[in-house]
JSON list of C-alpha atoms in Angstrom, two decimals:
[
{"chain": "A", "resi": 1, "resn": "MET", "atom": "CA", "xyz": [-27.01, 38.44, 2.11]},
{"chain": "A", "resi": 2, "resn": "PRO", "atom": "CA", "xyz": [-24.53, 36.12, 0.56]},
{"chain": "A", "resi": 3, "resn": "LEU", "atom": "CA", "xyz": [-22.59, 33.76, 2.57]},
{"chain": "A", "resi": 4, "resn": "THR", "atom": "CA", "xyz": [-18.87, 33.89, 3.28]},
{"chain": "A", "resi": 5, "resn": "ALA", "atom": "CA", "xyz": [-16.97, 30.56, 2.45]},
{"chain": "A", "resi": 6, "resn": "PRO", "atom": "CA", "xyz": [-15.08, 30.06, 5.35]},
{"chain": "A", "resi": 7, "resn": "ASP", "atom": "CA", "xyz": [-11.60, 30.64, 5.81]},
{"chain": "A", "resi": 8, "resn": "PHE", "atom": "CA", "xyz": [-9.39, 27.32, 6.04]},
{"chain": "A", "resi": 9, "resn": "ASP", "atom": "CA", "xyz": [-5.56, 29.11, 7.05]},
{"chain": "A", "resi": 10, "resn": "ALA", "atom": "CA", "xyz": [-2.13, 27.75, 6.85]},
{"chain": "A", "resi": 11, "resn": "ALA", "atom": "CA", "xyz": [-2.74, 25.70, 10.50]},
{"chain": "A", "resi": 12, "resn": "PHE", "atom": "CA", "xyz": [-5.76, 24.30, 8.80]},
{"chain": "A", "resi": 13, "resn": "ARG", "atom": "CA", "xyz": [-4.12, 23.08, 5.91]},
{"chain": "A", "resi": 14, "resn": "GLU", "atom": "CA", "xyz": [-1.28, 21.88, 7.63]},
{"chain": "A", "resi": 15, "resn": "ARG", "atom": "CA", "xyz": [-3.49, 19.33, 10.37]},
{"chain": "A", "resi": 16, "resn": "LEU", "atom": "CA", "xyz": [-5.80, 18.69, 7.11]},
{"chain": "A", "resi": 17, "resn": "VAL", "atom": "CA", "xyz": [-2.97, 17.04, 5.74]},
{"chain": "A", "resi": 18, "resn": "GLU", "atom": "CA", "xyz": [-1.44, 15.33, 8.79]},
{"chain": "A", "resi": 19, "resn": "LEU", "atom": "CA", "xyz": [-5.30, 13.63, 9.25]},
{"chain": "A", "resi": 20, "resn": "PHE", "atom": "CA", "xyz": [-4.07, 12.16, 5.89]},
{"chain": "A", "resi": 21, "resn": "ARG", "atom": "CA", "xyz": [-1.26, 10.58, 7.22]},
{"chain": "A", "resi": 22, "resn": "TRP", "atom": "CA", "xyz": [-2.72, 8.97, 10.42]},
{"chain": "A", "resi": 23, "resn": "ARG", "atom": "CA", "xyz": [-6.14, 8.12, 8.24]},
{"chain": "A", "resi": 24, "resn": "ARG", "atom": "CA", "xyz": [-4.16, 3.98, 8.33]},
{"chain": "A", "resi": 25, "resn": "ASP", "atom": "CA", "xyz": [-6.37, 1.02, 7.38]},
{"chain": "A", "resi": 26, "resn": "VAL", "atom": "CA", "xyz": [-7.03, -0.72, 11.04]},
{"chain": "A", "resi": 27, "resn": "ARG", "atom": "CA", "xyz": [-6.88, -4.49, 12.14]},
{"chain": "A", "resi": 28, "resn": "ARG", "atom": "CA", "xyz": [-6.99, -4.26, 15.94]},
{"chain": "A", "resi": 29, "resn": "PHE", "atom": "CA", "xyz": [-9.83, -2.67, 17.77]},
{"chain": "A", "resi": 30, "resn": "ARG", "atom": "CA", "xyz": [-10.32, -2.31, 21.43]},
{"chain": "A", "resi": 31, "resn": "THR", "atom": "CA", "xyz": [-13.51, -3.98, 21.69]},
{"chain": "A", "resi": 32, "resn": "ASP", "atom": "CA", "xyz": [-15.81, -0.98, 24.23]},
{"chain": "A", "resi": 33, "resn": "PRO", "atom": "CA", "xyz": [-18.05, 0.48, 22.07]},
{"chain": "A", "resi": 34, "resn": "LEU", "atom": "CA", "xyz": [-18.62, 3.68, 19.79]},
{"chain": "A", "resi": 35, "resn": "ALA", "atom": "CA", "xyz": [-19.28, 6.71, 22.42]},
{"chain": "A", "resi": 36, "resn": "ASP", "atom": "CA", "xyz": [-23.04, 7.43, 21.74]},
{"chain": "A", "resi": 37, "resn": "GLY", "atom": "CA", "xyz": [-24.11, 8.76, 18.88]},
{"chain": "A", "resi": 38, "resn": "LEU", "atom": "CA", "xyz": [-20.38, 8.96, 17.33]},
{"chain": "A", "resi": 39, "resn": "LEU", "atom": "CA", "xyz": [-21.73, 6.48, 14.13]},
{"chain": "A", "resi": 40, "resn": "ASP", "atom": "CA", "xyz": [-24.71, 8.32, 13.10]},
{"chain": "A", "resi": 41, "resn": "ALA", "atom": "CA", "xyz": [-22.20, 11.75, 13.45]},
{"chain": "A", "resi": 42, "resn": "LEU", "atom": "CA", "xyz": [-19.67, 9.49, 11.26]},
{"chain": "A", "resi": 43, "resn": "ILE", "atom": "CA", "xyz": [-22.68, 8.57, 8.70]},
{"chain": "A", "resi": 44, "resn": "ASP", "atom": "CA", "xyz": [-24.33, 12.16, 8.46]},
{"chain": "A", "resi": 45, "resn": "ALA", "atom": "CA", "xyz": [-20.65, 13.18, 7.30]},
{"chain": "A", "resi": 46, "resn": "ALA", "atom": "CA", "xyz": [-20.18, 10.26, 5.00]},
{"chain": "A", "resi": 47, "resn": "CYS", "atom": "CA", "xyz": [-23.38, 11.36, 2.99]},
{"chain": "A", "resi": 48, "resn": "LEU", "atom": "CA", "xyz": [-21.65, 14.77, 2.44]},
{"chain": "A", "resi": 49, "resn": "ALA", "atom": "CA", "xyz": [-19.43, 13.27, -0.05]},
{"chain": "A", "resi": 50, "resn": "PRO", "atom": "CA", "xyz": [-19.63, 14.17, -3.56]},
{"chain": "A", "resi": 51, "resn": "SER", "atom": "CA", "xyz": [-21.70, 11.93, -5.75]},
{"chain": "A", "resi": 52, "resn": "VAL", "atom": "CA", "xyz": [-22.71, 11.75, -9.60]},
{"chain": "A", "resi": 53, "resn": "GLY", "atom": "CA", "xyz": [-26.24, 13.46, -10.07]},
{"chain": "A", "resi": 54, "resn": "PHE", "atom": "CA", "xyz": [-26.46, 14.21, -6.84]},
{"chain": "A", "resi": 55, "resn": "SER", "atom": "CA", "xyz": [-27.72, 11.02, -6.92]},
{"chain": "A", "resi": 56, "resn": "GLN", "atom": "CA", "xyz": [-26.48, 9.83, -3.41]},
{"chain": "A", "resi": 57, "resn": "PRO", "atom": "CA", "xyz": [-26.48, 6.08, -4.07]},
{"chain": "A", "resi": 58, "resn": "TRP", "atom": "CA", "xyz": [-24.80, 5.18, -0.46]},
{"chain": "A", "resi": 59, "resn": "ARG", "atom": "CA", "xyz": [-26.65, 2.54, 1.63]},
{"chain": "A", "resi": 60, "resn": "PHE", "atom": "CA", "xyz": [-25.17, 2.07, 4.97]},
{"chain": "A", "resi": 61, "resn": "VAL", "atom": "CA", "xyz": [-26.04, -1.29, 6.71]},
{"chain": "A", "resi": 62, "resn": "THR", "atom": "CA", "xyz": [-25.10, -1.96, 10.10]},
{"chain": "A", "resi": 63, "resn": "VAL", "atom": "CA", "xyz": [-24.11, -5.86, 11.11]},
{"chain": "A", "resi": 64, "resn": "ASP", "atom": "CA", "xyz": [-25.18, -6.96, 14.39]},
{"chain": "A", "resi": 65, "resn": "GLU", "atom": "CA", "xyz": [-26.63, -10.11, 13.96]},
{"chain": "A", "resi": 66, "resn": "PRO", "atom": "CA", "xyz": [-24.37, -13.01, 15.07]},
{"chain": "A", "resi": 67, "resn": "ALA", "atom": "CA", "xyz": [-24.83, -15.22, 12.19]},
{"chain": "A", "resi": 68, "resn": "ARG", "atom": "CA", "xyz": [-24.60, -12.52, 9.87]},
{"chain": "A", "resi": 69, "resn": "ARG", "atom": "CA", "xyz": [-21.03, -11.97, 11.11]},
{"chain": "A", "resi": 70, "resn": "ASP", "atom": "CA", "xyz": [-20.46, -16.20, 11.04]},
{"chain": "A", "resi": 71, "resn": "ALA", "atom": "CA", "xyz": [-21.50, -15.61, 7.08]},
{"chain": "A", "resi": 72, "resn": "VAL", "atom": "CA", "xyz": [-18.86, -12.62, 6.42]},
{"chain": "A", "resi": 73, "resn": "ARG", "atom": "CA", "xyz": [-16.44, -14.69, 8.55]},
{"chain": "A", "resi": 74, "resn": "ALA", "atom": "CA", "xyz": [-16.76, -17.51, 6.85]},
{"chain": "A", "resi": 75, "resn": "SER", "atom": "CA", "xyz": [-16.68, -15.81, 3.44]},
{"chain": "A", "resi": 76, "resn": "PHE", "atom": "CA", "xyz": [-13.02, -13.98, 4.66]},
{"chain": "A", "resi": 77, "resn": "THR", "atom": "CA", "xyz": [-11.75, -17.50, 6.12]},
{"chain": "A", "resi": 78, "resn": "ALA", "atom": "CA", "xyz": [-12.70, -19.29, 3.02]},
{"chain": "A", "resi": 79, "resn": "CYS", "atom": "CA", "xyz": [-11.29, -16.14, 0.70]},
{"chain": "A", "resi": 80, "resn": "ASN", "atom": "CA", "xyz": [-8.12, -15.72, 2.24]},
{"chain": "A", "resi": 81, "resn": "GLU", "atom": "CA", "xyz": [-7.38, -19.26, 1.83]},
{"chain": "A", "resi": 82, "resn": "ALA", "atom": "CA", "xyz": [-7.77, -19.52, -1.73]},
{"chain": "A", "resi": 83, "resn": "ALA", "atom": "CA", "xyz": [-5.71, -15.88, -1.82]},
{"chain": "A", "resi": 84, "resn": "LEU", "atom": "CA", "xyz": [-2.71, -17.66, -0.12]},
{"chain": "A", "resi": 85, "resn": "GLY", "atom": "CA", "xyz": [-2.90, -20.19, -2.34]},
{"chain": "A", "resi": 86, "resn": "GLY", "atom": "CA", "xyz": [-1.95, -17.95, -5.05]},
{"chain": "A", "resi": 87, "resn": "TYR", "atom": "CA", "xyz": [1.38, -16.95, -4.01]},
{"chain": "A", "resi": 88, "resn": "LYS", "atom": "CA", "xyz": [4.57, -18.82, -3.23]},
{"chain": "A", "resi": 89, "resn": "GLY", "atom": "CA", "xyz": [7.65, -19.21, -1.57]},
{"chain": "A", "resi": 90, "resn": "GLU", "atom": "CA", "xyz": [8.74, -16.23, 0.79]},
{"chain": "A", "resi": 91, "resn": "ARG", "atom": "CA", "xyz": [5.46, -14.09, -0.18]},
{"chain": "A", "resi": 92, "resn": "ALA", "atom": "CA", "xyz": [3.49, -17.21, 0.91]},
{"chain": "A", "resi": 93, "resn": "ALA", "atom": "CA", "xyz": [4.77, -16.92, 4.08]},
{"chain": "A", "resi": 94, "resn": "LEU", "atom": "CA", "xyz": [4.86, -13.24, 4.64]},
{"chain": "A", "resi": 95, "resn": "TYR", "atom": "CA", "xyz": [1.07, -13.33, 3.46]},
{"chain": "A", "resi": 96, "resn": "ALA", "atom": "CA", "xyz": [0.10, -15.79, 6.41]},
{"chain": "A", "resi": 97, "resn": "LYS", "atom": "CA", "xyz": [2.01, -13.81, 8.67]},
{"chain": "A", "resi": 98, "resn": "LEU", "atom": "CA", "xyz": [-1.07, -10.62, 8.00]},
{"chain": "A", "resi": 99, "resn": "LYS", "atom": "CA", "xyz": [-3.70, -9.81, 9.85]},
{"chain": "A", "resi": 100, "resn": "LEU", "atom": "CA", "xyz": [-6.07, -8.85, 7.34]},
{"chain": "A", "resi": 101, "resn": "GLU", "atom": "CA", "xyz": [-9.31, -8.00, 9.29]},
{"chain": "A", "resi": 102, "resn": "GLY", "atom": "CA", "xyz": [-11.14, -6.94, 12.52]},
{"chain": "A", "resi": 103, "resn": "LEU", "atom": "CA", "xyz": [-13.82, -9.14, 12.77]},
{"chain": "A", "resi": 104, "resn": "THR", "atom": "CA", "xyz": [-13.50, -10.44, 15.96]},
{"chain": "A", "resi": 105, "resn": "ASP", "atom": "CA", "xyz": [-12.96, -7.25, 18.19]},
{"chain": "A", "resi": 106, "resn": "ALA", "atom": "CA", "xyz": [-14.47, -4.47, 15.85]},
{"chain": "A", "resi": 107, "resn": "PRO", "atom": "CA", "xyz": [-17.48, -3.32, 17.82]},
{"chain": "A", "resi": 108, "resn": "VAL", "atom": "CA", "xyz": [-19.02, -2.38, 14.45]},
{"chain": "A", "resi": 109, "resn": "GLN", "atom": "CA", "xyz": [-19.33, -3.53, 11.00]},
{"chain": "A", "resi": 110, "resn": "LEU", "atom": "CA", "xyz": [-20.62, -1.35, 8.86]},
{"chain": "A", "resi": 111, "resn": "ALA", "atom": "CA", "xyz": [-21.24, -2.26, 5.11]},
{"chain": "A", "resi": 112, "resn": "VAL", "atom": "CA", "xyz": [-21.92, 0.13, 2.36]},
{"chain": "A", "resi": 113, "resn": "PHE", "atom": "CA", "xyz": [-23.64, -1.23, -0.57]},
{"chain": "A", "resi": 114, "resn": "CYS", "atom": "CA", "xyz": [-24.24, 0.99, -4.20]},
{"chain": "A", "resi": 115, "resn": "ASP", "atom": "CA", "xyz": [-28.01, 1.33, -4.99]},
{"chain": "A", "resi": 116, "resn": "GLU", "atom": "CA", "xyz": [-27.60, 0.76, -8.63]},
{"chain": "A", "resi": 117, "resn": "GLY", "atom": "CA", "xyz": [-31.17, 1.48, -9.59]},
{"chain": "A", "resi": 118, "resn": "THR", "atom": "CA", "xyz": [-31.56, 4.63, -7.53]},
{"chain": "A", "resi": 119, "resn": "ALA", "atom": "CA", "xyz": [-33.92, 7.26, -9.46]},
{"chain": "A", "resi": 120, "resn": "ALA", "atom": "CA", "xyz": [-32.43, 9.96, -7.32]},
{"chain": "A", "resi": 121, "resn": "GLY", "atom": "CA", "xyz": [-29.93, 11.96, -9.60]},
{"chain": "A", "resi": 122, "resn": "HIS", "atom": "CA", "xyz": [-32.02, 10.96, -12.62]},
{"chain": "A", "resi": 123, "resn": "GLY", "atom": "CA", "xyz": [-29.09, 9.13, -14.19]},
{"chain": "A", "resi": 124, "resn": "LEU", "atom": "CA", "xyz": [-27.10, 12.12, -14.63]},
{"chain": "A", "resi": 125, "resn": "GLY", "atom": "CA", "xyz": [-23.17, 11.30, -15.37]},
{"chain": "A", "resi": 126, "resn": "SER", "atom": "CA", "xyz": [-24.08, 7.93, -14.57]},
{"chain": "A", "resi": 127, "resn": "ARG", "atom": "CA", "xyz": [-25.76, 7.28, -18.01]},
{"chain": "A", "resi": 128, "resn": "THR", "atom": "CA", "xyz": [-22.41, 7.83, -19.64]},
{"chain": "A", "resi": 129, "resn": "MET", "atom": "CA", "xyz": [-20.04, 6.32, -16.89]},
{"chain": "A", "resi": 130, "resn": "PRO", "atom": "CA", "xyz": [-22.48, 4.21, -14.90]},
{"chain": "A", "resi": 131, "resn": "GLU", "atom": "CA", "xyz": [-19.34, 3.32, -12.64]},
{"chain": "A", "resi": 132, "resn": "MET", "atom": "CA", "xyz": [-19.40, 6.81, -11.20]},
{"chain": "A", "resi": 133, "resn": "LEU", "atom": "CA", "xyz": [-22.75, 5.41, -8.69]},
{"chain": "A", "resi": 134, "resn": "ARG", "atom": "CA", "xyz": [-19.93, 3.49, -7.21]},
{"chain": "A", "resi": 135, "resn": "TYR", "atom": "CA", "xyz": [-17.26, 5.38, -6.83]},
{"chain": "A", "resi": 136, "resn": "SER", "atom": "CA", "xyz": [-19.43, 7.93, -5.39]},
{"chain": "A", "resi": 137, "resn": "VAL", "atom": "CA", "xyz": [-19.83, 5.31, -2.89]},
{"chain": "A", "resi": 138, "resn": "VAL", "atom": "CA", "xyz": [-16.53, 5.18, -2.35]},
{"chain": "A", "resi": 139, "resn": "ALA", "atom": "CA", "xyz": [-16.29, 8.90, -2.29]},
{"chain": "A", "resi": 140, "resn": "ALA", "atom": "CA", "xyz": [-18.60, 8.20, 0.57]},
{"chain": "A", "resi": 141, "resn": "VAL", "atom": "CA", "xyz": [-16.59, 5.72, 2.46]},
{"chain": "A", "resi": 142, "resn": "GLN", "atom": "CA", "xyz": [-13.21, 7.58, 2.19]},
{"chain": "A", "resi": 143, "resn": "THR", "atom": "CA", "xyz": [-15.12, 10.85, 4.13]},
{"chain": "A", "resi": 144, "resn": "LEU", "atom": "CA", "xyz": [-16.41, 8.88, 7.18]},
{"chain": "A", "resi": 145, "resn": "TRP", "atom": "CA", "xyz": [-13.00, 7.05, 7.63]},
{"chain": "A", "resi": 146, "resn": "LEU", "atom": "CA", "xyz": [-11.24, 10.93, 7.69]},
{"chain": "A", "resi": 147, "resn": "THR", "atom": "CA", "xyz": [-14.10, 11.72, 9.86]},
{"chain": "A", "resi": 148, "resn": "ALA", "atom": "CA", "xyz": [-13.47, 8.92, 11.74]},
{"chain": "A", "resi": 149, "resn": "ARG", "atom": "CA", "xyz": [-10.07, 9.41, 12.63]},
{"chain": "A", "resi": 150, "resn": "ALA", "atom": "CA", "xyz": [-10.92, 12.77, 13.35]},
{"chain": "A", "resi": 151, "resn": "HIS", "atom": "CA", "xyz": [-12.65, 11.41, 16.09]},
{"chain": "A", "resi": 152, "resn": "GLY", "atom": "CA", "xyz": [-10.19, 8.71, 17.39]},
{"chain": "A", "resi": 153, "resn": "VAL", "atom": "CA", "xyz": [-11.63, 5.97, 15.87]},
{"chain": "A", "resi": 154, "resn": "GLY", "atom": "CA", "xyz": [-10.39, 3.64, 13.41]},
{"chain": "A", "resi": 155, "resn": "VAL", "atom": "CA", "xyz": [-11.49, 1.66, 10.48]},
{"chain": "A", "resi": 156, "resn": "GLY", "atom": "CA", "xyz": [-10.50, -0.98, 8.17]},
{"chain": "A", "resi": 157, "resn": "TRP", "atom": "CA", "xyz": [-12.13, -2.17, 4.71]},
{"chain": "A", "resi": 158, "resn": "VAL", "atom": "CA", "xyz": [-12.64, -5.72, 4.48]},
{"chain": "A", "resi": 159, "resn": "SER", "atom": "CA", "xyz": [-11.79, -6.66, 0.60]},
{"chain": "A", "resi": 160, "resn": "ILE", "atom": "CA", "xyz": [-10.70, -10.83, 1.27]},
{"chain": "A", "resi": 161, "resn": "LEU", "atom": "CA", "xyz": [-15.04, -11.46, 0.48]},
{"chain": "A", "resi": 162, "resn": "ASP", "atom": "CA", "xyz": [-17.21, -12.71, -1.60]},
{"chain": "A", "resi": 163, "resn": "PRO", "atom": "CA", "xyz": [-19.45, -10.26, -2.18]},
{"chain": "A", "resi": 164, "resn": "ASP", "atom": "CA", "xyz": [-22.20, -12.45, -3.42]},
{"chain": "A", "resi": 165, "resn": "ALA", "atom": "CA", "xyz": [-21.74, -14.52, -0.65]},
{"chain": "A", "resi": 166, "resn": "VAL", "atom": "CA", "xyz": [-22.48, -11.36, 1.66]},
{"chain": "A", "resi": 167, "resn": "THR", "atom": "CA", "xyz": [-24.95, -9.76, 0.03]},
{"chain": "A", "resi": 168, "resn": "ARG", "atom": "CA", "xyz": [-27.09, -12.95, 0.59]},
{"chain": "A", "resi": 169, "resn": "ALA", "atom": "CA", "xyz": [-26.10, -13.10, 4.02]},
{"chain": "A", "resi": 170, "resn": "LEU", "atom": "CA", "xyz": [-27.14, -9.66, 4.56]},
{"chain": "A", "resi": 171, "resn": "ASP", "atom": "CA", "xyz": [-30.56, -9.70, 2.59]},
{"chain": "A", "resi": 172, "resn": "VAL", "atom": "CA", "xyz": [-30.27, -6.49, 0.94]},
{"chain": "A", "resi": 173, "resn": "PRO", "atom": "CA", "xyz": [-32.86, -5.38, -1.49]},
{"chain": "A", "resi": 174, "resn": "GLU", "atom": "CA", "xyz": [-32.23, -6.04, -5.10]},
{"chain": "A", "resi": 175, "resn": "GLY", "atom": "CA", "xyz": [-29.87, -4.03, -6.69]},
{"chain": "A", "resi": 176, "resn": "TRP", "atom": "CA", "xyz": [-27.60, -2.81, -3.77]},
{"chain": "A", "resi": 177, "resn": "ARG", "atom": "CA", "xyz": [-24.50, -3.98, -4.91]},
{"chain": "A", "resi": 178, "resn": "LEU", "atom": "CA", "xyz": [-21.75, -4.17, -2.12]},
{"chain": "A", "resi": 179, "resn": "VAL", "atom": "CA", "xyz": [-18.75, -1.97, -2.37]},
{"chain": "A", "resi": 180, "resn": "ALA", "atom": "CA", "xyz": [-17.28, -1.99, 1.41]},
{"chain": "A", "resi": 181, "resn": "TYR", "atom": "CA", "xyz": [-16.88, -3.65, 4.38]},
{"chain": "A", "resi": 182, "resn": "LEU", "atom": "CA", "xyz": [-16.02, -1.64, 7.35]},
{"chain": "A", "resi": 183, "resn": "CYS", "atom": "CA", "xyz": [-14.67, -2.56, 10.96]},
{"chain": "A", "resi": 184, "resn": "ILE", "atom": "CA", "xyz": [-15.03, 0.45, 13.02]},
{"chain": "A", "resi": 185, "resn": "GLY", "atom": "CA", "xyz": [-14.03, 1.59, 16.37]},
{"chain": "A", "resi": 186, "resn": "TYR", "atom": "CA", "xyz": [-10.73, 2.31, 18.77]},
{"chain": "A", "resi": 187, "resn": "PRO", "atom": "CA", "xyz": [-7.65, 1.27, 17.85]},
{"chain": "A", "resi": 188, "resn": "VAL", "atom": "CA", "xyz": [-5.48, -1.08, 19.71]},
{"chain": "A", "resi": 189, "resn": "GLU", "atom": "CA", "xyz": [-2.04, 1.41, 18.59]},
{"chain": "A", "resi": 190, "resn": "ALA", "atom": "CA", "xyz": [-1.68, 4.35, 16.73]},
{"chain": "A", "resi": 191, "resn": "LEU", "atom": "CA", "xyz": [0.03, 3.53, 12.83]},
{"chain": "A", "resi": 192, "resn": "PRO", "atom": "CA", "xyz": [2.47, 5.92, 12.09]},
{"chain": "A", "resi": 193, "resn": "GLU", "atom": "CA", "xyz": [2.50, 4.32, 8.83]},
{"chain": "A", "resi": 194, "resn": "PRO", "atom": "CA", "xyz": [0.92, 1.97, 6.37]},
{"chain": "A", "resi": 195, "resn": "GLU", "atom": "CA", "xyz": [0.61, -1.41, 8.30]},
{"chain": "A", "resi": 196, "resn": "LEU", "atom": "CA", "xyz": [1.34, -3.95, 4.96]},
{"chain": "A", "resi": 197, "resn": "GLN", "atom": "CA", "xyz": [4.81, -1.39, 4.60]},
{"chain": "A", "resi": 198, "resn": "ARG", "atom": "CA", "xyz": [5.59, -1.63, 8.37]},
{"chain": "A", "resi": 199, "resn": "ALA", "atom": "CA", "xyz": [5.48, -5.57, 7.35]},
{"chain": "A", "resi": 200, "resn": "GLY", "atom": "CA", "xyz": [7.64, -5.50, 4.40]},
{"chain": "A", "resi": 201, "resn": "TRP", "atom": "CA", "xyz": [4.39, -6.33, 2.24]},
{"chain": "A", "resi": 202, "resn": "GLN", "atom": "CA", "xyz": [4.63, -3.53, 0.14]},
{"chain": "A", "resi": 203, "resn": "ALA", "atom": "CA", "xyz": [6.72, -0.21, 0.12]},
{"chain": "A", "resi": 204, "resn": "PRO", "atom": "CA", "xyz": [5.44, 3.26, -1.19]},
{"chain": "A", "resi": 205, "resn": "ASP", "atom": "CA", "xyz": [5.47, 3.29, -4.96]},
{"chain": "A", "resi": 206, "resn": "PRO", "atom": "CA", "xyz": [7.49, 6.02, -6.72]},
{"chain": "A", "resi": 207, "resn": "GLU", "atom": "CA", "xyz": [4.91, 5.65, -10.30]},
{"chain": "A", "resi": 208, "resn": "ALA", "atom": "CA", "xyz": [1.88, 6.36, -7.89]},
{"chain": "A", "resi": 209, "resn": "ARG", "atom": "CA", "xyz": [3.37, 10.31, -7.43]},
{"chain": "A", "resi": 210, "resn": "ARG", "atom": "CA", "xyz": [3.76, 10.55, -10.98]},
{"chain": "A", "resi": 211, "resn": "VAL", "atom": "CA", "xyz": [1.97, 13.16, -12.81]},
{"chain": "A", "resi": 212, "resn": "TRP", "atom": "CA", "xyz": [2.08, 12.82, -16.89]},
{"chain": "A", "resi": 213, "resn": "ALA", "atom": "CA", "xyz": [1.66, 15.69, -19.02]},
{"chain": "A", "resi": 214, "resn": "ARG", "atom": "CA", "xyz": [-0.14, 15.43, -22.39]}
]
């Protein structure tokens, strides 16, 4: 007997859009741990993401050892100082005020890598566009992120890092490439709009909504 696809009604679709609006990039976390089994559930959901050739190239690494966390923080500090030096005047002053990571308080730090040497998928789709492997990992990150929000959990993506330094610090297999470094935990506050918008760093860009017809 064939399976019947679920009926996602109008109420569900409205809630889904609400979830998208409340996803937010979180930088301020409570220090209490996640509920038992919740991180595993988030990773299980992430693995439902689409992947090129069904290659499933995502690799998740929990970063718990203090020395490894210290190495990541050192990389952030160095990269953040370098980034600040690239701005001038009021933009530099605003950048210096921004909180751009949750490395101190977030109970979970999760590094997400792309296994670019995976045999899974047999190269389907990635022979012509090898970057699709990393895009597949990004899809897994977004799936995890939305699932976390549905559980009342916040996620912050720390991109001000040297990926090579982080990869060395975590001592992962050769051929793994860092795609995302995530701070995960319960947020201190609810943010109905992006924090960078609230801080005056960037307003919504109307060009991002434009559809070009060809």
